[in-house]
Every structure is written in structure tokens, then in C-alpha cells.
GROMACS .gro file of C-alpha atoms in nm:
model
  223
    1MET     CA    1  -0.842  -0.014   1.217
    2GLU     CA    2  -1.019  -0.323   1.351
    3GLU     CA    3  -1.347  -0.132   1.326
    4GLU     CA    4  -1.273  -0.058   0.962
    5ARG     CA    5  -1.194  -0.426   0.902
    6ALA     CA    6  -1.527  -0.528   1.057
    7LEU     CA    7  -1.715  -0.276   0.842
    8LEU     CA    8  -1.541  -0.408   0.534
    9GLU     CA    9  -1.642  -0.763   0.619
   10GLU     CA   10  -2.005  -0.655   0.643
   11TYR     CA   11  -2.003  -0.449   0.323
   12PRO     CA   12  -2.204  -0.628   0.050
   13VAL     CA   13  -1.980  -0.710  -0.245
   14ASP     CA   14  -2.274  -0.729  -0.485
   15GLU     CA   15  -2.363  -0.370  -0.396
   16TYR     CA   16  -2.007  -0.264  -0.467
   17ALA     CA   17  -2.016  -0.454  -0.796
   18GLU     CA   18  -2.303  -0.229  -0.906
   19ILE     CA   19  -2.092   0.078  -0.829
   20VAL     CA   20  -1.802  -0.070  -1.024
   21ARG     CA   21  -2.029  -0.135  -1.321
   22GLU     CA   22  -2.176   0.216  -1.309
   23THR     CA   23  -1.825   0.365  -1.293
   24GLY     CA   24  -1.709   0.157  -1.589
   25PHE     CA   25  -1.341   0.244  -1.557
   26SER     CA   26  -1.115   0.133  -1.841
   27CYS     CA   27  -0.736   0.166  -1.838
   28THR     CA   28  -0.589   0.358  -2.134
   29CYS     CA   29  -0.230   0.260  -2.047
   30CYS     CA   30  -0.130   0.623  -1.992
   31GLY     CA   31   0.105   0.515  -1.711
   32ARG     CA   32   0.012   0.808  -1.486
   33CYS     CA   33  -0.092   0.579  -1.200
   34CYS     CA   34   0.266   0.446  -1.201
   35THR     CA   35   0.409   0.787  -1.108
   36LYS     CA   36   0.421   0.985  -0.786
   37GLU     CA   37   0.223   1.255  -0.963
   38VAL     CA   38  -0.082   1.036  -0.902
   39ASN     CA   39   0.019   0.776  -0.642
   40ASP     CA   40   0.267   0.821  -0.360
   41HIS     CA   41   0.396   0.463  -0.346
   42VAL     CA   42   0.299   0.102  -0.418
   43PHE     CA   43   0.252  -0.083  -0.089
   44LEU     CA   44   0.312  -0.455  -0.124
   45LEU     CA   45   0.120  -0.731   0.049
   46ASP     CA   46   0.325  -1.021   0.181
   47ASP     CA   47   0.223  -1.238  -0.118
   48ASP     CA   48   0.344  -0.964  -0.354
   49VAL     CA   49   0.680  -0.943  -0.174
   50ARG     CA   50   0.740  -1.318  -0.192
   51ARG     CA   51   0.653  -1.335  -0.561
   52ILE     CA   52   0.850  -1.028  -0.671
   53ARG     CA   53   1.156  -1.106  -0.459
   54GLU     CA   54   1.200  -1.442  -0.633
   55VAL     CA   55   1.267  -1.269  -0.964
   56HIS     CA   56   1.356  -0.909  -0.871
   57PRO     CA   57   1.508  -0.914  -0.519
   58ASP     CA   58   1.647  -0.561  -0.546
   59VAL     CA   59   1.326  -0.369  -0.621
   60VAL     CA   60   1.155  -0.378  -0.282
   61VAL     CA   61   1.227  -0.119  -0.013
   62PRO     CA   62   1.081  -0.051   0.331
   63ALA     CA   63   0.753   0.133   0.278
   64PRO     CA   64   0.782   0.509   0.340
   65TYR     CA   65   0.633   0.691   0.640
   66PHE     CA   66   0.774   0.466   0.910
   67GLU     CA   67   0.513   0.406   1.179
   68ALA     CA   68   0.733   0.388   1.489
   69CYS     CA   69   1.080   0.429   1.634
   70ASP     CA   70   1.225   0.292   1.958
   71GLN     CA   71   1.444   0.476   2.207
   72ASN     CA   72   1.754   0.350   2.023
   73GLY     CA   73   1.662   0.525   1.699
   74ARG     CA   74   1.551   0.214   1.512
   75PHE     CA   75   1.246   0.255   1.289
   76TYR     CA   76   0.959   0.010   1.240
   77VAL     CA   77   0.737  -0.012   0.932
   78SER     CA   78   0.443  -0.233   0.836
   79GLY     CA   79   0.574  -0.366   0.506
   80TYR     CA   80   0.759  -0.313   0.180
   81ALA     CA   81   0.697  -0.096  -0.125
   82LEU     CA   82   0.826  -0.089  -0.481
   83LYS     CA   83   1.130   0.120  -0.564
   84THR     CA   84   1.097   0.415  -0.796
   85LYS     CA   85   1.326   0.542  -1.071
   86ASP     CA   86   1.449   0.899  -1.036
   87GLY     CA   87   1.229   0.926  -0.728
   88ASN     CA   88   0.916   0.955  -0.939
   89VAL     CA   89   0.837   0.655  -1.162
   90CYS     CA   90   0.774   0.291  -1.073
   91THR     CA   91   1.082   0.077  -1.128
   92PHE     CA   92   0.883  -0.153  -1.357
   93LEU     CA   93   0.760   0.118  -1.596
   94ASN     CA   94   0.959   0.092  -1.919
   95GLU     CA   95   1.053   0.361  -2.173
   96SER     CA   96   0.730   0.299  -2.364
   97GLY     CA   97   0.518   0.361  -2.057
   98ARG     CA   98   0.430  -0.006  -2.011
   99CYS     CA   99   0.468  -0.229  -1.706
  100ARG     CA  100   0.745  -0.487  -1.739
  101ILE     CA  101   0.567  -0.729  -1.504
  102TYR     CA  102   0.207  -0.652  -1.602
  103ALA     CA  103   0.092  -1.014  -1.591
  104ASP     CA  104   0.244  -1.055  -1.245
  105ARG     CA  105   0.191  -0.705  -1.104
  106PRO     CA  106   0.103  -0.646  -0.736
  107LEU     CA  107  -0.257  -0.683  -0.629
  108ILE     CA  108  -0.301  -0.311  -0.561
  109CYS     CA  109  -0.203  -0.244  -0.923
  110ARG     CA  110  -0.460  -0.498  -1.042
  111VAL     CA  111  -0.752  -0.337  -0.863
  112TYR     CA  112  -0.654   0.031  -0.902
  113PRO     CA  113  -0.831   0.276  -0.915
  114TYR     CA  114  -1.099   0.085  -0.726
  115MET     CA  115  -1.082   0.089  -0.349
  116LEU     CA  116  -1.291   0.017  -0.040
  117HIS     CA  117  -1.177   0.258   0.226
  118SER     CA  118  -1.398   0.385   0.506
  119GLU     CA  119  -1.371   0.736   0.648
  120ARG     CA  120  -1.588   0.969   0.852
  121ASN     CA  121  -1.787   1.237   0.674
  122ALA     CA  122  -1.852   1.590   0.801
  123SER     CA  123  -2.125   1.465   1.037
  124GLY     CA  124  -1.898   1.200   1.186
  125LYS     CA  125  -2.062   0.903   1.019
  126MET     CA  126  -1.856   0.634   0.850
  127ARG     CA  127  -1.882   0.620   0.471
  128MET     CA  128  -1.713   0.403   0.213
  129CYS     CA  129  -1.491   0.547  -0.061
  130HIS     CA  130  -1.499   0.347  -0.382
  131ILE     CA  131  -1.255   0.491  -0.634
  132SER     CA  132  -0.930   0.688  -0.633
  133GLY     CA  133  -0.840   0.969  -0.872
  134LEU     CA  134  -1.182   0.988  -1.035
  135ASN     CA  135  -1.165   1.146  -1.382
  136THR     CA  136  -0.790   1.208  -1.361
  137HIS     CA  137  -0.687   0.924  -1.593
  138GLY     CA  138  -0.835   0.640  -1.793
  139GLU     CA  139  -1.184   0.624  -1.940
  140TYR     CA  140  -1.515   0.598  -1.761
  141ASN     CA  141  -1.867   0.475  -1.837
  142VAL     CA  142  -1.728   0.188  -2.041
  143PRO     CA  143  -1.980  -0.102  -2.056
  144MET     CA  144  -1.906  -0.392  -1.819
  145THR     CA  145  -2.087  -0.721  -1.776
  146PRO     CA  146  -2.222  -0.804  -1.429
  147GLU     CA  147  -1.966  -1.085  -1.411
  148GLU     CA  148  -1.676  -0.850  -1.489
  149ALA     CA  149  -1.793  -0.598  -1.232
  150LEU     CA  150  -1.834  -0.866  -0.966
  151GLY     CA  151  -1.484  -0.995  -1.036
  152VAL     CA  152  -1.336  -0.647  -0.986
  153ALA     CA  153  -1.540  -0.593  -0.670
  154GLU     CA  154  -1.431  -0.924  -0.519
  155GLU     CA  155  -1.065  -0.867  -0.602
  156THR     CA  156  -1.076  -0.516  -0.455
  157ALA     CA  157  -1.238  -0.641  -0.135
  158CYS     CA  158  -0.975  -0.915  -0.117
  159TYR     CA  159  -0.694  -0.659  -0.136
  160GLU     CA  160  -0.845  -0.423   0.120
  161LYS     CA  161  -0.904  -0.705   0.369
  162ALA     CA  162  -0.551  -0.839   0.324
  163TYR     CA  163  -0.407  -0.489   0.366
  164LEU     CA  164  -0.594  -0.426   0.690
  165ASP     CA  165  -0.507  -0.773   0.819
  166GLN     CA  166  -0.140  -0.697   0.758
  167GLN     CA  167  -0.165  -0.361   0.934
  168ILE     CA  168  -0.343  -0.507   1.235
  169ALA     CA  169  -0.089  -0.790   1.259
  170PHE     CA  170   0.195  -0.536   1.242
  171PHE     CA  171   0.070  -0.327   1.532
  172ARG     CA  172   0.000  -0.633   1.743
  173ALA     CA  173   0.350  -0.766   1.674
  174LEU     CA  174   0.498  -0.422   1.745
  175ILE     CA  175   0.328  -0.398   2.084
  176PHE     CA  176   0.439  -0.751   2.171
  177LEU     CA  177   0.799  -0.680   2.070
  178PHE     CA  178   0.818  -0.352   2.261
  179GLU     CA  179   0.681  -0.515   2.576
  180LYS     CA  180   0.907  -0.819   2.544
  181GLU     CA  181   1.227  -0.622   2.477
  182GLY     CA  182   1.155  -0.329   2.707
  183LEU     CA  183   1.142  -0.086   2.416
  184ARG     CA  184   0.952   0.239   2.414
  185TYR     CA  185   0.847   0.506   2.167
  186VAL     CA  186   1.015   0.845   2.213
  187ARG     CA  187   0.891   1.120   1.982
  188ARG     CA  188   1.212   1.323   2.004
  189THR     CA  189   1.417   1.016   1.911
  190TYR     CA  190   1.186   0.960   1.614
  191ASP     CA  191   1.230   1.320   1.502
  192LEU     CA  192   1.609   1.305   1.533
  193ALA     CA  193   1.631   0.974   1.346
  194MET     CA  194   1.402   1.110   1.074
  195ARG     CA  195   1.624   1.417   1.045
  196ASP     CA  196   1.924   1.191   0.990
  197PHE     CA  197   1.729   0.993   0.729
  198CYS     CA  198   1.619   1.308   0.544
  199GLN     CA  199   1.980   1.429   0.541
  200GLY     CA  200   2.085   1.111   0.361
  201ASP     CA  201   2.214   0.896   0.647
  202ALA     CA  202   2.148   0.521   0.650
  203VAL     CA  203   1.927   0.433   0.947
  204PRO     CA  204   1.826   0.095   1.096
  205ILE     CA  205   1.474  -0.027   1.036
  206MET     CA  206   1.262  -0.333   1.115
  207VAL     CA  207   1.023  -0.427   0.834
  208PHE     CA  208   0.719  -0.642   0.911
  209CYS     CA  209   0.680  -0.920   0.655
  210ASP     CA  210   0.527  -1.268   0.673
  211GLY     CA  211   0.443  -1.224   1.039
  212ARG     CA  212   0.790  -1.128   1.158
  213PHE     CA  213   1.030  -0.835   1.159
  214GLU     CA  214   1.321  -0.823   0.915
  215GLU     CA  215   1.612  -0.603   1.015
  216THR     CA  216   1.778  -0.388   0.750
  217VAL     CA  217   1.900  -0.035   0.687
  218VAL     CA  218   1.738   0.231   0.475
  219SER     CA  219   1.851   0.562   0.327
  220ARG     CA  220   1.676   0.838   0.138
  221GLU     CA  221   1.861   0.760  -0.185
  222MET     CA  222   1.677   0.426  -0.202
  223TYR     CA  223   1.359   0.616  -0.285
   0.00000   0.00000   0.00000
């Protein structure tokens, strides 16, 4: 993860801006990116959580796919996500297929479908992925000015760096907490706690936000 962060720091934004301009994505407001059909969940950066909680305190939930569990059956996760309606649609998508907080939407929603995510190719070399869901929604090859493309590239890089910074901080804090409190990861305990969660039980969880862990409970019905 730290290697990926270093690669991202070295990646030339102006080069990415050219890719953005060549792609020329334009949103058609179809709303598909706001459903689980296209995107699993909306992960929120700390800034997003603070802003959204001020107005809509009941729409954030611990992000799914909890990263760890201690020997006491308490989960740990790296941040919050947006709730969904009926387990499929973003809580902010209205009946007309429009976002109710469009002007104040999370940063990931602002930059989507653009991304800067590194992964290894078949030969083992790192390569950068630039766009998600290519040709599955929206329009492409729409003319963009160099300034518009650069703005998108910079905002996307900003999100990806902030996301990785939050993930790195989470794992560092998790290691520190486990060592300080004498906690340990037990895979069987994780599996048993996840079974309880999947069966509908409320389970304890520690959510990493603003550099600290917030204790709460989570159940499957919240998603």
C-alpha cells in the first residue's frame, strides 16, 4: 500500500490529464453508478464524513468488508460508507434518478469514473488503471479543454492519495492498538463473528475516522 502511494506521488498528473481528455467521459445522469449493479459501495473520506454527518447524521455506516477482528469478536474497519436503500441504491438517489446532494456529494462521486489505481499485469509489472466501468454508462469522446482535463486529473489524484493515506493510517493505528491492548487476530473468531453478522445479529465494530477509532455496533439490515 505504501508502495502504491509512492508510485502515485511520482505519477505525472499532466500525463493523466491527456488520458482524461482522450477518454472524454460525460455523465448522462443515468444514475447507474449510484447502484450496486455498477458500484459495490461509496467509501467516504474523513472530510466527506464530517461534512455529510452535519446535515445527514443517519446515512453513514461502517464500510463493508471489515478488515480485522480481535479475539473478542470485535471488528475493525478503515472508514465509513454511504447507506443504501433496499440494499441496492444510494440513499441520496431520488425517485427521478437524481442525487439529492449533488453539489455537496462525496469526492469519489465527483471524480468517478476516473481513477488512479496501480495493479500488477500478467508479467508482474505495476501498471496504472485510469477509468472504471469503461463503456458501461455515460458518453465518451466528448470534447474537453486542456484545463478541464487537468482539473479532473488533479481532483482524481487528490482523492486517490487521500484514500491511500487513510488506509495506511488505519493499519498503523490498528497495529498500535493491538500491541497496546494485547489484542490479536484470530481467523476462526473472525469467521464466527462474520457468521453472526450475516445471520442478522448486531456485532461490535471499531470504525477508523479522523485518526481514531469510533466504537459502534453494526448489523446486516443497515446495508
